[in-house]
Amino acid sequence: MTERPTVHFSPSRRHVVLGLAGLVLSGCASLPRQQARAIPAAAPPPPPRPLMYDAMPDEAFPVPAVDVSKVDPRFWRSEVANTTNEPPGTLVVDTDAKYLYFTQADGSAVRYGIGVGREGFSWSGRAKVQYKRKWPRWTPPDEMVARQPELEPYSIANGGMDPGLTNPLSARALYIFQDGRDTLYRLHGTHQEWSIGRAVSSGCIRLLNQDVADLYERVPDGTPIVVLPSSAPAAAA
């Protein structure tokens, strides 16, 4: 019986290509799926700075522009309806709301954002602006020096602290008297934007330097002031 010759078939190029493609595809399928990277959200742009908070380069100590990103816009200076029930030409300090109002004859009021005294150091009542000063010296009262001995170099006996941006009274100060006596309560400027809208100082009312300069020009000596009491409980002495 004649044996049939063994026939060997060579794979065609088409079969080879298809086979390789299958291997490649099966290899891709076995790779772990890559996680899509989360794209961080873009930070919102800072609010535009109103012209009233631009730098004050002509001051005795040049005042930089306010970084308004550190001040809630609701504490920016604005003109609002006078809802204080006080007559025109009166200063009203709303300790809890962190606002200072200067009432005007047309039924409006200029409203300023403020920083107020910490609990236990705040003062309230009716008084008047005895006088005001540009770039004042700061002389902490003896009681404050007793609590904070590091302030001794600036005590009344030592002549106080020189004027300047970092002086606690900063660009302007209005001095509050009651029945002819100094209450040791001040309306004054600050270069610390972050403190507006907070309770941080030892009894005094602080405004942005641009705001206290504006207030200084509006308020004559003798202006009445009403400081509303805080509803927050006083800290233990």
Short mmCIF file of C-alpha atoms in Angstrom, two decimals:
data_model
loop_
_atom_site.label_atom_id
_atom_site.label_comp_id
_atom_site.label_asym_id
_atom_site.label_seq_id
_atom_site.Cartn_x
_atom_site.Cartn_y
_atom_site.Cartn_z
CA MET A 1 0.00 0.00 0.00
CA THR A 2 1.38 3.26 -1.05
CA GLU A 3 1.82 5.68 1.78
CA ARG A 4 0.42 9.13 1.33
CA PRO A 5 3.03 11.74 1.64
CA THR A 6 2.69 13.95 4.67
CA VAL A 7 1.74 17.42 3.58
CA HIS A 8 2.97 20.31 5.71
CA PHE A 9 0.97 23.55 5.49
CA SER A 10 2.74 26.84 6.09
CA PRO A 11 0.54 29.45 7.76
CA SER A 12 -0.34 32.30 5.50
CA ARG A 13 0.72 35.86 6.33
CA ARG A 14 -2.92 36.71 6.96
CA HIS A 15 -3.24 34.03 9.64
CA VAL A 16 -0.03 35.17 11.33
CA VAL A 17 -1.15 38.79 11.47
CA LEU A 18 -4.56 37.83 12.86
CA GLY A 19 -2.95 35.62 15.46
CA LEU A 20 -0.59 38.29 16.62
CA ALA A 21 -3.43 40.77 16.79
CA GLY A 22 -5.35 38.41 19.00
CA LEU A 23 -2.40 38.08 21.35
CA VAL A 24 -2.02 41.83 21.54
CA LEU A 25 -5.70 42.34 22.15
CA SER A 26 -5.86 39.67 24.80
CA GLY A 27 -2.82 41.23 26.48
CA CYS A 28 -4.48 44.70 26.61
CA ALA A 29 -7.60 43.21 28.07
CA SER A 30 -5.63 41.69 30.92
CA LEU A 31 -3.99 45.00 31.92
CA PRO A 32 -5.51 46.75 34.92
CA ARG A 33 -7.66 49.75 34.07
CA GLN A 34 -5.99 53.07 34.76
CA GLN A 35 -7.93 55.44 36.99
CA ALA A 36 -8.67 58.85 35.52
CA ARG A 37 -6.91 61.59 37.44
CA ALA A 38 -9.17 64.16 39.04
CA ILE A 39 -8.46 67.66 37.80
CA PRO A 40 -8.43 70.07 40.74
CA ALA A 41 -10.96 72.87 40.50
CA ALA A 42 -9.48 76.23 39.71
CA ALA A 43 -9.38 78.63 42.64
CA PRO A 44 -11.94 81.43 42.31
CA PRO A 45 -10.42 84.76 41.33
CA PRO A 46 -9.98 87.28 44.14
CA PRO A 47 -12.70 89.93 44.36
CA PRO A 48 -11.84 93.18 42.61
CA ARG A 49 -10.56 95.84 44.98
CA PRO A 50 -12.70 99.01 45.14
CA LEU A 51 -10.82 102.28 44.58
CA MET A 52 -11.54 103.28 48.18
CA TYR A 53 -9.15 100.53 49.32
CA ASP A 54 -6.23 101.50 47.09
CA ALA A 55 -2.88 102.45 48.60
CA MET A 56 -2.45 105.80 50.35
CA PRO A 57 1.11 106.72 49.32
CA ASP A 58 0.96 110.36 50.47
CA GLU A 59 0.53 109.56 54.16
CA ALA A 60 3.29 110.24 56.72
CA PHE A 61 3.70 106.45 56.68
CA PRO A 62 2.55 105.16 53.26
CA VAL A 63 -0.43 102.85 53.63
CA PRO A 64 -0.52 99.82 51.31
CA ALA A 65 -3.62 98.76 49.41
CA VAL A 66 -6.04 96.58 51.34
CA ASP A 67 -5.88 92.86 50.57
CA VAL A 68 -9.65 92.60 50.18
CA SER A 69 -9.45 88.80 49.88
CA LYS A 70 -8.96 88.84 53.67
CA VAL A 71 -12.06 90.95 54.34
CA ASP A 72 -15.59 89.61 53.90
CA PRO A 73 -17.27 91.96 51.37
CA ARG A 74 -20.12 92.58 53.81
CA PHE A 75 -17.61 94.48 55.96
CA TRP A 76 -16.54 96.79 53.13
CA ARG A 77 -17.47 100.44 53.59
CA SER A 78 -20.93 101.17 52.18
CA GLU A 79 -23.83 103.59 52.39
CA VAL A 80 -27.00 102.10 53.86
CA ALA A 81 -30.33 103.25 55.27
CA ASN A 82 -30.10 104.63 58.80
CA THR A 83 -31.87 102.02 60.93
CA THR A 84 -30.16 103.01 64.20
CA ASN A 85 -32.91 105.40 65.45
CA GLU A 86 -30.13 107.89 66.21
CA PRO A 87 -30.14 111.47 64.84
CA PRO A 88 -27.81 112.59 62.06
CA GLY A 89 -24.19 113.13 63.04
CA THR A 90 -24.07 110.23 65.52
CA LEU A 91 -21.64 107.33 65.66
CA VAL A 92 -23.20 103.97 66.50
CA VAL A 93 -21.13 100.89 67.26
CA ASP A 94 -23.01 97.59 66.87
CA THR A 95 -20.66 95.34 68.81
CA ASP A 96 -22.35 92.06 67.91
CA ALA A 97 -22.81 92.76 64.19
CA LYS A 98 -19.24 94.21 63.92
CA TYR A 99 -20.45 97.43 62.28
CA LEU A 100 -19.84 101.13 62.93
CA TYR A 101 -22.40 103.60 61.56
CA PHE A 102 -22.12 107.33 61.00
CA THR A 103 -25.64 108.68 60.54
CA GLN A 104 -26.32 111.36 57.88
CA ALA A 105 -28.93 114.06 57.34
CA ASP A 106 -30.52 112.38 54.30
CA GLY A 107 -31.63 109.32 56.26
CA SER A 108 -28.65 107.20 55.27
CA ALA A 109 -25.59 106.09 57.19
CA VAL A 110 -22.04 105.26 56.25
CA ARG A 111 -21.36 101.76 57.51
CA TYR A 112 -17.87 100.44 58.26
CA GLY A 113 -16.76 96.92 59.15
CA ILE A 114 -14.93 96.77 62.47
CA GLY A 115 -13.00 94.52 64.82
CA VAL A 116 -14.17 94.71 68.43
CA GLY A 117 -12.91 93.97 71.92
CA ARG A 118 -12.59 90.46 73.26
CA GLU A 119 -15.14 89.29 75.80
CA GLY A 120 -14.45 90.86 79.19
CA PHE A 121 -12.67 93.91 77.67
CA SER A 122 -15.54 95.57 75.79
CA TRP A 123 -17.21 98.82 76.86
CA SER A 124 -20.66 100.21 76.06
CA GLY A 125 -22.60 103.37 76.70
CA ARG A 126 -23.10 106.93 75.43
CA ALA A 127 -20.17 109.29 75.15
CA LYS A 128 -18.54 111.64 72.65
CA VAL A 129 -15.44 112.03 70.52
CA GLN A 130 -13.32 114.36 72.65
CA TYR A 131 -10.58 114.76 70.04
CA LYS A 132 -8.86 112.91 67.21
CA ARG A 133 -5.28 112.46 66.00
CA LYS A 134 -3.42 111.50 62.84
CA TRP A 135 -0.65 108.93 63.32
CA PRO A 136 -0.90 109.01 67.12
CA ARG A 137 1.47 107.61 69.68
CA TRP A 138 0.16 104.60 71.57
CA THR A 139 0.38 104.54 75.34
CA PRO A 140 -1.24 101.43 76.82
CA PRO A 141 -2.93 102.11 80.17
CA ASP A 142 -1.16 100.95 83.31
CA GLU A 143 -3.78 98.22 83.81
CA MET A 144 -2.89 96.70 80.45
CA VAL A 145 0.83 96.91 81.18
CA ALA A 146 0.19 95.11 84.49
CA ARG A 147 -1.50 92.28 82.57
CA GLN A 148 1.14 92.26 79.82
CA PRO A 149 4.54 93.22 81.26
CA GLU A 150 6.11 93.01 77.78
CA LEU A 151 4.38 96.33 77.06
CA GLU A 152 6.42 98.16 79.70
CA PRO A 153 8.69 99.88 77.10
CA TYR A 154 5.55 101.57 75.72
CA SER A 155 4.02 102.57 79.06
CA ILE A 156 2.80 106.07 79.83
CA ALA A 157 5.90 106.62 81.96
CA ASN A 158 8.12 105.67 79.01
CA GLY A 159 6.35 107.89 76.51
CA GLY A 160 4.44 105.28 74.54
CA MET A 161 5.10 103.78 71.11
CA ASP A 162 6.19 105.85 68.11
CA PRO A 163 3.66 106.35 65.30
CA GLY A 164 3.66 103.95 62.37
CA LEU A 165 1.71 101.26 60.55
CA THR A 166 2.43 98.64 63.23
CA ASN A 167 1.52 100.98 66.08
CA PRO A 168 -1.75 99.51 67.46
CA LEU A 169 -3.61 102.77 66.69
CA SER A 170 -2.08 102.94 63.19
CA ALA A 171 -3.16 105.81 60.89
CA ARG A 172 -5.84 107.58 62.94
CA ALA A 173 -7.43 107.53 66.37
CA LEU A 174 -10.61 109.04 67.81
CA TYR A 175 -10.59 109.35 71.61
CA ILE A 176 -13.83 108.67 73.48
CA PHE A 177 -14.72 110.56 76.69
CA GLN A 178 -17.76 110.21 78.94
CA ASP A 179 -18.74 113.03 81.30
CA GLY A 180 -15.35 114.66 80.73
CA ARG A 181 -13.37 111.53 81.58
CA ASP A 182 -11.32 109.35 79.27
CA THR A 183 -12.99 105.97 78.79
CA LEU A 184 -9.69 104.57 77.36
CA TYR A 185 -11.90 103.51 74.44
CA ARG A 186 -10.68 104.37 70.95
CA LEU A 187 -11.77 104.16 67.33
CA HIS A 188 -8.55 103.52 65.42
CA GLY A 189 -6.95 102.11 62.31
CA THR A 190 -5.31 98.76 61.66
CA HIS A 191 -3.15 97.17 58.96
CA GLN A 192 -4.42 93.69 59.93
CA GLU A 193 -7.22 93.13 57.41
CA TRP A 194 -8.02 89.67 58.78
CA SER A 195 -9.13 91.17 62.13
CA ILE A 196 -12.13 93.02 60.65
CA GLY A 197 -15.36 91.27 61.61
CA ARG A 198 -13.77 89.59 64.64
CA ALA A 199 -13.43 90.14 68.38
CA VAL A 200 -9.69 90.49 68.87
CA SER A 201 -8.65 93.75 70.54
CA SER A 202 -8.59 94.85 74.17
CA GLY A 203 -11.73 96.95 74.23
CA CYS A 204 -11.11 99.30 71.29
CA ILE A 205 -12.78 99.47 67.88
CA ARG A 206 -10.50 98.96 64.87
CA LEU A 207 -11.17 99.87 61.24
CA LEU A 208 -9.15 99.42 58.08
CA ASN A 209 -6.73 102.34 57.74
CA GLN A 210 -8.54 103.54 54.60
CA ASP A 211 -11.84 103.48 56.52
CA VAL A 212 -10.60 105.26 59.62
CA ALA A 213 -9.05 107.96 57.41
CA ASP A 214 -12.47 108.41 55.75
CA LEU A 215 -14.20 108.51 59.14
CA TYR A 216 -11.66 111.01 60.48
CA GLU A 217 -12.63 113.52 57.78
CA ARG A 218 -16.37 113.14 58.45
CA VAL A 219 -16.41 113.30 62.25
CA PRO A 220 -15.76 116.57 64.12
CA ASP A 221 -14.70 116.80 67.75
CA GLY A 222 -17.70 116.53 70.05
CA THR A 223 -19.54 113.97 67.88
CA PRO A 224 -21.84 111.81 70.03
CA ILE A 225 -21.21 108.07 70.03
CA VAL A 226 -23.39 105.18 71.15
CA VAL A 227 -21.71 101.84 71.79
CA LEU A 228 -24.32 99.09 71.98
CA PRO A 229 -23.67 96.39 74.59
CA SER A 230 -22.74 92.92 73.40
CA SER A 231 -25.25 90.14 73.95
CA ALA A 232 -22.37 87.70 74.51
CA PRO A 233 -21.71 86.77 78.16
CA ALA A 234 -18.71 88.58 79.63
CA ALA A 235 -15.66 86.47 80.42
CA ALA A 236 -14.77 85.97 84.04
CA ALA A 237 -12.24 88.51 85.33
#
